[in-house]
Every structure is written in C-alpha cells, then in structure tokens.
C-alpha cells in the first residue's frame, strides 16, 4: 500500500503547475474528485473449476481521482489521470495512472478512452472467507497490468459528474461513478 501513497503524492505534485494555467479556457483543465463503484476480478469460475473452492472475487470500491486535460483542438483533448480506491471485500485497494484522449462537446461534456497501468492489492482472507491467519505469510497479494477503459464527464457548473468502465488486461471489470470539481 505504501507504493499507492508514493504514486498519489507524485501525481499531486505533477498537477500543481497545471493548476496555475487552468484559469485560461485554452489551457489545462484540472479536475479532482471522488468515485464509488464495483471491481470484479473475474476469477471465481476459474478458481471453482480448478479447486472446487468458491471465492468472492468482487469488491465495492471508494476512492479519489485527479485529472488534467489539455486542449488539442476546439473539440479534442488529451490528458492524464490518477486514481486511488479502497475496497471492502476482495480488494484492499487499487491505484494507477492513465492517459486520456477524447472529444469535448459544445456543452462541455467529455467522452474519452483511456489507457494506463493499474495495481490491485487483494484481500485473500475476504476472498476465501477465512481468518487472516489461514493465509500463508509472505503470499504476494498485489498484481498489476495495463488498464483500458472509456468514460464520460458531464459538467454541472464547476462540478463534473462522471461514469467510467475499465478493464485490467481484459480480465477484470471495474465500473465507477463520481463527482469532481474543476479548477
């Protein structure tokens, strides 16, 4: 989990210079907010087939995001985004960064695709519904891979409502919705 804090801190520091230019309509637009959703790891059937063991492979997630978008033309933008989510069941956390590329409508609605890298920290005890002491010490509980997804940001004054659907290496499915504030 320490690496999540380092990534979040580095991303926040990277956002600071962009925030100074965000007041100009032709400059970067910074959005910071909170999300909630569900992350399904998609492994329960495979584990059941191989071992006969039922696993709970999904988790509600709650987190934060920060994005910086730069205009490429009147309606096209490119940007970067970072996220950090905490889970309640199969996931302890997931965190990562991605590049965004999309279309901005006249009303400010943004439709985009994104690609990046995501880390996921699992909670084996919750997945298997066993006591923490049943999990072998030193068992690696973190995996990471590329992330691809799509989303929509709908402006509401200085606020933004957003919905995203992502997958990690086309194995997992993560859907989130959230609210952010533009700077």
PDB file of C-alpha atoms in Angstrom:
ATOM      1  CA  UNK A   1       0.000   0.000   0.000  1.00  0.00           C
ATOM      2  CA  UNK A   2       2.984   2.314   0.506  1.00  0.00           C
ATOM      3  CA  UNK A   3       3.507   2.459  -3.262  1.00  0.00           C
ATOM      4  CA  UNK A   4      -0.059   3.826  -3.622  1.00  0.00           C
ATOM      5  CA  UNK A   5       0.832   6.783  -1.435  1.00  0.00           C
ATOM      6  CA  UNK A   6       4.002   7.459  -3.423  1.00  0.00           C
ATOM      7  CA  UNK A   7       2.086   7.361  -6.703  1.00  0.00           C
ATOM      8  CA  UNK A   8      -0.646   9.650  -5.339  1.00  0.00           C
ATOM      9  CA  UNK A   9       1.920  12.117  -3.977  1.00  0.00           C
ATOM     10  CA  UNK A  10       3.860  12.179  -7.260  1.00  0.00           C
ATOM     11  CA  UNK A  11       0.665  12.722  -9.234  1.00  0.00           C
ATOM     12  CA  UNK A  12      -0.415  15.563  -6.931  1.00  0.00           C
ATOM     13  CA  UNK A  13       2.951  17.279  -7.339  1.00  0.00           C
ATOM     14  CA  UNK A  14       2.675  16.887 -11.130  1.00  0.00           C
ATOM     15  CA  UNK A  15      -0.744  18.584 -11.050  1.00  0.00           C
ATOM     16  CA  UNK A  16       0.449  21.724  -9.278  1.00  0.00           C
ATOM     17  CA  UNK A  17       1.980  23.500 -12.315  1.00  0.00           C
ATOM     18  CA  UNK A  18      -1.083  22.667 -14.411  1.00  0.00           C
ATOM     19  CA  UNK A  19      -3.443  24.212 -11.856  1.00  0.00           C
ATOM     20  CA  UNK A  20      -1.844  27.628 -12.427  1.00  0.00           C
ATOM     21  CA  UNK A  21      -2.891  27.557 -16.094  1.00  0.00           C
ATOM     22  CA  UNK A  22      -6.380  26.139 -15.524  1.00  0.00           C
ATOM     23  CA  UNK A  23      -7.999  29.604 -15.313  1.00  0.00           C
ATOM     24  CA  UNK A  24      -7.446  30.169 -19.061  1.00  0.00           C
ATOM     25  CA  UNK A  25     -10.050  28.384 -21.232  1.00  0.00           C
ATOM     26  CA  UNK A  26      -7.362  27.389 -23.754  1.00  0.00           C
ATOM     27  CA  UNK A  27      -5.110  25.942 -21.051  1.00  0.00           C
ATOM     28  CA  UNK A  28      -5.204  22.805 -18.970  1.00  0.00           C
ATOM     29  CA  UNK A  29      -8.343  21.838 -17.078  1.00  0.00           C
ATOM     30  CA  UNK A  30      -7.765  20.165 -13.703  1.00  0.00           C
ATOM     31  CA  UNK A  31     -10.475  18.011 -12.117  1.00  0.00           C
ATOM     32  CA  UNK A  32     -10.238  16.441  -8.663  1.00  0.00           C
ATOM     33  CA  UNK A  33     -12.983  14.295  -7.169  1.00  0.00           C
ATOM     34  CA  UNK A  34     -14.336  11.180  -5.521  1.00  0.00           C
ATOM     35  CA  UNK A  35     -15.723   7.968  -7.003  1.00  0.00           C
ATOM     36  CA  UNK A  36     -17.518   4.815  -5.948  1.00  0.00           C
ATOM     37  CA  UNK A  37     -18.079   1.623  -7.866  1.00  0.00           C
ATOM     38  CA  UNK A  38     -17.503  -2.092  -8.136  1.00  0.00           C
ATOM     39  CA  UNK A  39     -14.427  -4.046  -9.249  1.00  0.00           C
ATOM     40  CA  UNK A  40     -14.985  -7.649 -10.384  1.00  0.00           C
ATOM     41  CA  UNK A  41     -11.780  -9.653 -10.768  1.00  0.00           C
ATOM     42  CA  UNK A  42     -13.480 -12.261 -12.967  1.00  0.00           C
ATOM     43  CA  UNK A  43     -11.718 -15.288 -11.456  1.00  0.00           C
ATOM     44  CA  UNK A  44     -14.444 -17.035  -9.431  1.00  0.00           C
ATOM     45  CA  UNK A  45     -15.436 -19.531 -12.155  1.00  0.00           C
ATOM     46  CA  UNK A  46     -11.808 -20.416 -12.965  1.00  0.00           C
ATOM     47  CA  UNK A  47     -10.909 -20.923  -9.307  1.00  0.00           C
ATOM     48  CA  UNK A  48     -14.048 -23.043  -8.764  1.00  0.00           C
ATOM     49  CA  UNK A  49     -13.236 -25.198 -11.818  1.00  0.00           C
ATOM     50  CA  UNK A  50      -9.606 -25.731 -10.748  1.00  0.00           C
ATOM     51  CA  UNK A  51     -10.004 -26.157  -6.993  1.00  0.00           C
ATOM     52  CA  UNK A  52     -13.684 -26.581  -6.184  1.00  0.00           C
ATOM     53  CA  UNK A  53     -13.379 -23.588  -3.858  1.00  0.00           C
ATOM     54  CA  UNK A  54     -15.872 -20.721  -4.002  1.00  0.00           C
ATOM     55  CA  UNK A  55     -14.247 -17.295  -3.928  1.00  0.00           C
ATOM     56  CA  UNK A  56     -15.719 -13.843  -3.608  1.00  0.00           C
ATOM     57  CA  UNK A  57     -13.820 -12.065  -6.373  1.00  0.00           C
ATOM     58  CA  UNK A  58     -15.518  -8.678  -6.397  1.00  0.00           C
ATOM     59  CA  UNK A  59     -15.483  -5.642  -4.182  1.00  0.00           C
ATOM     60  CA  UNK A  60     -17.205  -2.309  -3.802  1.00  0.00           C
ATOM     61  CA  UNK A  61     -14.566   0.418  -4.143  1.00  0.00           C
ATOM     62  CA  UNK A  62     -14.445   4.014  -2.942  1.00  0.00           C
ATOM     63  CA  UNK A  63     -11.764   6.432  -3.944  1.00  0.00           C
ATOM     64  CA  UNK A  64     -10.382   9.633  -5.381  1.00  0.00           C
ATOM     65  CA  UNK A  65      -9.141  10.747  -8.779  1.00  0.00           C
ATOM     66  CA  UNK A  66      -7.281  13.680 -10.283  1.00  0.00           C
ATOM     67  CA  UNK A  67      -7.201  14.502 -13.996  1.00  0.00           C
ATOM     68  CA  UNK A  68      -5.543  17.133 -16.150  1.00  0.00           C
ATOM     69  CA  UNK A  69      -6.805  17.647 -19.714  1.00  0.00           C
ATOM     70  CA  UNK A  70      -5.137  19.754 -22.386  1.00  0.00           C
ATOM     71  CA  UNK A  71      -6.956  21.027 -25.491  1.00  0.00           C
ATOM     72  CA  UNK A  72      -5.593  19.586 -28.742  1.00  0.00           C
ATOM     73  CA  UNK A  73      -8.129  21.437 -30.915  1.00  0.00           C
ATOM     74  CA  UNK A  74     -11.527  23.072 -30.391  1.00  0.00           C
ATOM     75  CA  UNK A  75     -13.204  19.771 -29.522  1.00  0.00           C
ATOM     76  CA  UNK A  76     -10.364  17.278 -28.955  1.00  0.00           C
ATOM     77  CA  UNK A  77      -8.411  16.917 -25.733  1.00  0.00           C
ATOM     78  CA  UNK A  78      -5.658  14.737 -24.289  1.00  0.00           C
ATOM     79  CA  UNK A  79      -4.762  14.334 -20.657  1.00  0.00           C
ATOM     80  CA  UNK A  80      -3.611  12.235 -17.738  1.00  0.00           C
ATOM     81  CA  UNK A  81      -5.448  10.843 -14.748  1.00  0.00           C
ATOM     82  CA  UNK A  82      -4.533   9.142 -11.487  1.00  0.00           C
ATOM     83  CA  UNK A  83      -6.773   7.156  -9.152  1.00  0.00           C
ATOM     84  CA  UNK A  84      -6.681   5.533  -5.737  1.00  0.00           C
ATOM     85  CA  UNK A  85      -9.512   3.297  -4.497  1.00  0.00           C
ATOM     86  CA  UNK A  86     -10.040   1.352  -1.289  1.00  0.00           C
ATOM     87  CA  UNK A  87     -12.049  -1.875  -1.362  1.00  0.00           C
ATOM     88  CA  UNK A  88     -14.266  -3.538   1.201  1.00  0.00           C
ATOM     89  CA  UNK A  89     -14.178  -7.216   0.190  1.00  0.00           C
ATOM     90  CA  UNK A  90     -11.819  -8.967  -2.253  1.00  0.00           C
ATOM     91  CA  UNK A  91      -9.735  -5.825  -2.812  1.00  0.00           C
ATOM     92  CA  UNK A  92      -7.766  -3.893  -0.257  1.00  0.00           C
ATOM     93  CA  UNK A  93      -7.050  -1.209  -2.855  1.00  0.00           C
ATOM     94  CA  UNK A  94      -6.405  -0.429  -6.479  1.00  0.00           C
ATOM     95  CA  UNK A  95      -4.433   2.505  -7.836  1.00  0.00           C
ATOM     96  CA  UNK A  96      -2.894   3.649 -11.068  1.00  0.00           C
ATOM     97  CA  UNK A  97      -2.472   6.232 -13.778  1.00  0.00           C
ATOM     98  CA  UNK A  98      -3.704   6.536 -17.334  1.00  0.00           C
ATOM     99  CA  UNK A  99      -3.619   8.751 -20.398  1.00  0.00           C
ATOM    100  CA  UNK A 100      -6.949  10.106 -21.678  1.00  0.00           C
ATOM    101  CA  UNK A 101      -7.941  11.077 -25.217  1.00  0.00           C
ATOM    102  CA  UNK A 102     -11.372  12.292 -26.157  1.00  0.00           C
ATOM    103  CA  UNK A 103     -13.956  14.616 -27.634  1.00  0.00           C
ATOM    104  CA  UNK A 104     -15.411  17.640 -25.857  1.00  0.00           C
ATOM    105  CA  UNK A 105     -18.933  18.639 -26.950  1.00  0.00           C
ATOM    106  CA  UNK A 106     -20.082  22.271 -27.151  1.00  0.00           C
ATOM    107  CA  UNK A 107     -21.821  21.940 -23.756  1.00  0.00           C
ATOM    108  CA  UNK A 108     -18.549  20.748 -22.166  1.00  0.00           C
ATOM    109  CA  UNK A 109     -19.418  17.033 -21.942  1.00  0.00           C
ATOM    110  CA  UNK A 110     -16.305  14.925 -22.463  1.00  0.00           C
ATOM    111  CA  UNK A 111     -16.352  11.426 -23.953  1.00  0.00           C
ATOM    112  CA  UNK A 112     -12.996   9.661 -23.801  1.00  0.00           C
ATOM    113  CA  UNK A 113     -10.994   6.478 -23.947  1.00  0.00           C
ATOM    114  CA  UNK A 114      -8.078   5.844 -21.653  1.00  0.00           C
ATOM    115  CA  UNK A 115      -5.149   3.524 -21.241  1.00  0.00           C
ATOM    116  CA  UNK A 116      -2.647   3.138 -18.459  1.00  0.00           C
ATOM    117  CA  UNK A 117      -1.394   0.893 -15.712  1.00  0.00           C
ATOM    118  CA  UNK A 118      -3.203  -0.279 -12.574  1.00  0.00           C
ATOM    119  CA  UNK A 119      -2.086  -2.068  -9.401  1.00  0.00           C
ATOM    120  CA  UNK A 120      -4.519  -4.185  -7.364  1.00  0.00           C
ATOM    121  CA  UNK A 121      -3.931  -5.321  -3.792  1.00  0.00           C
ATOM    122  CA  UNK A 122      -6.040  -8.364  -2.913  1.00  0.00           C
ATOM    123  CA  UNK A 123      -7.519  -9.417   0.406  1.00  0.00           C
ATOM    124  CA  UNK A 124      -7.203 -13.214   0.288  1.00  0.00           C
ATOM    125  CA  UNK A 125      -8.932 -13.723   3.650  1.00  0.00           C
ATOM    126  CA  UNK A 126     -12.069 -11.939   2.437  1.00  0.00           C
ATOM    127  CA  UNK A 127     -11.922 -13.657  -0.956  1.00  0.00           C
ATOM    128  CA  UNK A 128     -11.842 -17.106   0.648  1.00  0.00           C
ATOM    129  CA  UNK A 129     -13.986 -16.185   3.667  1.00  0.00           C
ATOM    130  CA  UNK A 130     -11.332 -17.436   6.100  1.00  0.00           C
ATOM    131  CA  UNK A 131      -9.457 -15.980   9.058  1.00  0.00           C
ATOM    132  CA  UNK A 132      -6.377 -13.914   8.205  1.00  0.00           C
ATOM    133  CA  UNK A 133      -4.171 -16.483   9.981  1.00  0.00           C
ATOM    134  CA  UNK A 134      -5.156 -19.096   7.345  1.00  0.00           C
ATOM    135  CA  UNK A 135      -3.340 -17.126   4.641  1.00  0.00           C
ATOM    136  CA  UNK A 136       0.367 -18.095   4.288  1.00  0.00           C
ATOM    137  CA  UNK A 137       2.762 -15.351   5.379  1.00  0.00           C
ATOM    138  CA  UNK A 138       4.585 -13.684   2.508  1.00  0.00           C
ATOM    139  CA  UNK A 139       1.984 -14.611  -0.120  1.00  0.00           C
ATOM    140  CA  UNK A 140       2.105 -11.926  -2.814  1.00  0.00           C
ATOM    141  CA  UNK A 141      -1.214 -10.081  -2.748  1.00  0.00           C
ATOM    142  CA  UNK A 142      -0.514  -7.481  -5.445  1.00  0.00           C
ATOM    143  CA  UNK A 143      -0.879  -7.818  -9.197  1.00  0.00           C
ATOM    144  CA  UNK A 144      -0.626  -5.190 -11.885  1.00  0.00           C
ATOM    145  CA  UNK A 145      -1.203  -4.865 -15.605  1.00  0.00           C
ATOM    146  CA  UNK A 146      -2.378  -2.466 -18.279  1.00  0.00           C
ATOM    147  CA  UNK A 147      -5.754  -0.749 -17.963  1.00  0.00           C
ATOM    148  CA  UNK A 148      -8.049   0.267 -20.819  1.00  0.00           C
ATOM    149  CA  UNK A 149     -11.416   1.921 -20.499  1.00  0.00           C
ATOM    150  CA  UNK A 150     -13.867   4.585 -21.509  1.00  0.00           C
ATOM    151  CA  UNK A 151     -15.739   7.315 -19.719  1.00  0.00           C
ATOM    152  CA  UNK A 152     -17.976  10.344 -19.811  1.00  0.00           C
ATOM    153  CA  UNK A 153     -17.599  13.569 -17.807  1.00  0.00           C
ATOM    154  CA  UNK A 154     -20.742  15.730 -17.712  1.00  0.00           C
ATOM    155  CA  UNK A 155     -20.262  19.301 -16.441  1.00  0.00           C
ATOM    156  CA  UNK A 156     -22.622  20.857 -13.899  1.00  0.00           C
ATOM    157  CA  UNK A 157     -21.176  24.347 -13.374  1.00  0.00           C
ATOM    158  CA  UNK A 158     -17.806  23.921 -11.644  1.00  0.00           C
ATOM    159  CA  UNK A 159     -18.709  20.313 -10.794  1.00  0.00           C
ATOM    160  CA  UNK A 160     -18.458  17.254 -13.035  1.00  0.00           C
ATOM    161  CA  UNK A 161     -20.466  14.027 -12.903  1.00  0.00           C
ATOM    162  CA  UNK A 162     -18.537  11.085 -14.345  1.00  0.00           C
ATOM    163  CA  UNK A 163     -19.001   7.444 -15.245  1.00  0.00           C
ATOM    164  CA  UNK A 164     -16.153   5.082 -16.221  1.00  0.00           C
ATOM    165  CA  UNK A 165     -15.888   1.448 -17.266  1.00  0.00           C
ATOM    166  CA  UNK A 166     -12.416  -0.123 -17.250  1.00  0.00           C
ATOM    167  CA  UNK A 167     -10.710  -3.477 -17.537  1.00  0.00           C
ATOM    168  CA  UNK A 168      -7.301  -4.618 -16.414  1.00  0.00           C
ATOM    169  CA  UNK A 169      -5.731  -6.762 -19.161  1.00  0.00           C
ATOM    170  CA  UNK A 170      -9.250  -7.694 -20.321  1.00  0.00           C
ATOM    171  CA  UNK A 171      -9.570  -9.957 -17.248  1.00  0.00           C
ATOM    172  CA  UNK A 172     -11.332  -7.702 -14.744  1.00  0.00           C
ATOM    173  CA  UNK A 173     -14.262  -5.308 -14.981  1.00  0.00           C
ATOM    174  CA  UNK A 174     -14.432  -2.093 -12.982  1.00  0.00           C
ATOM    175  CA  UNK A 175     -17.319   0.379 -13.144  1.00  0.00           C
ATOM    176  CA  UNK A 176     -17.272   3.670 -11.236  1.00  0.00           C
ATOM    177  CA  UNK A 177     -19.305   6.835 -10.939  1.00  0.00           C
ATOM    178  CA  UNK A 178     -18.250  10.005  -9.222  1.00  0.00           C
ATOM    179  CA  UNK A 179     -18.285  13.730  -8.759  1.00  0.00           C
ATOM    180  CA  UNK A 180     -15.376  16.071  -9.319  1.00  0.00           C
ATOM    181  CA  UNK A 181     -14.625  19.773  -9.212  1.00  0.00           C
ATOM    182  CA  UNK A 182     -12.872  21.688 -11.977  1.00  0.00           C
ATOM    183  CA  UNK A 183     -10.082  24.135 -11.244  1.00  0.00           C
TER     184      UNK A 183
END
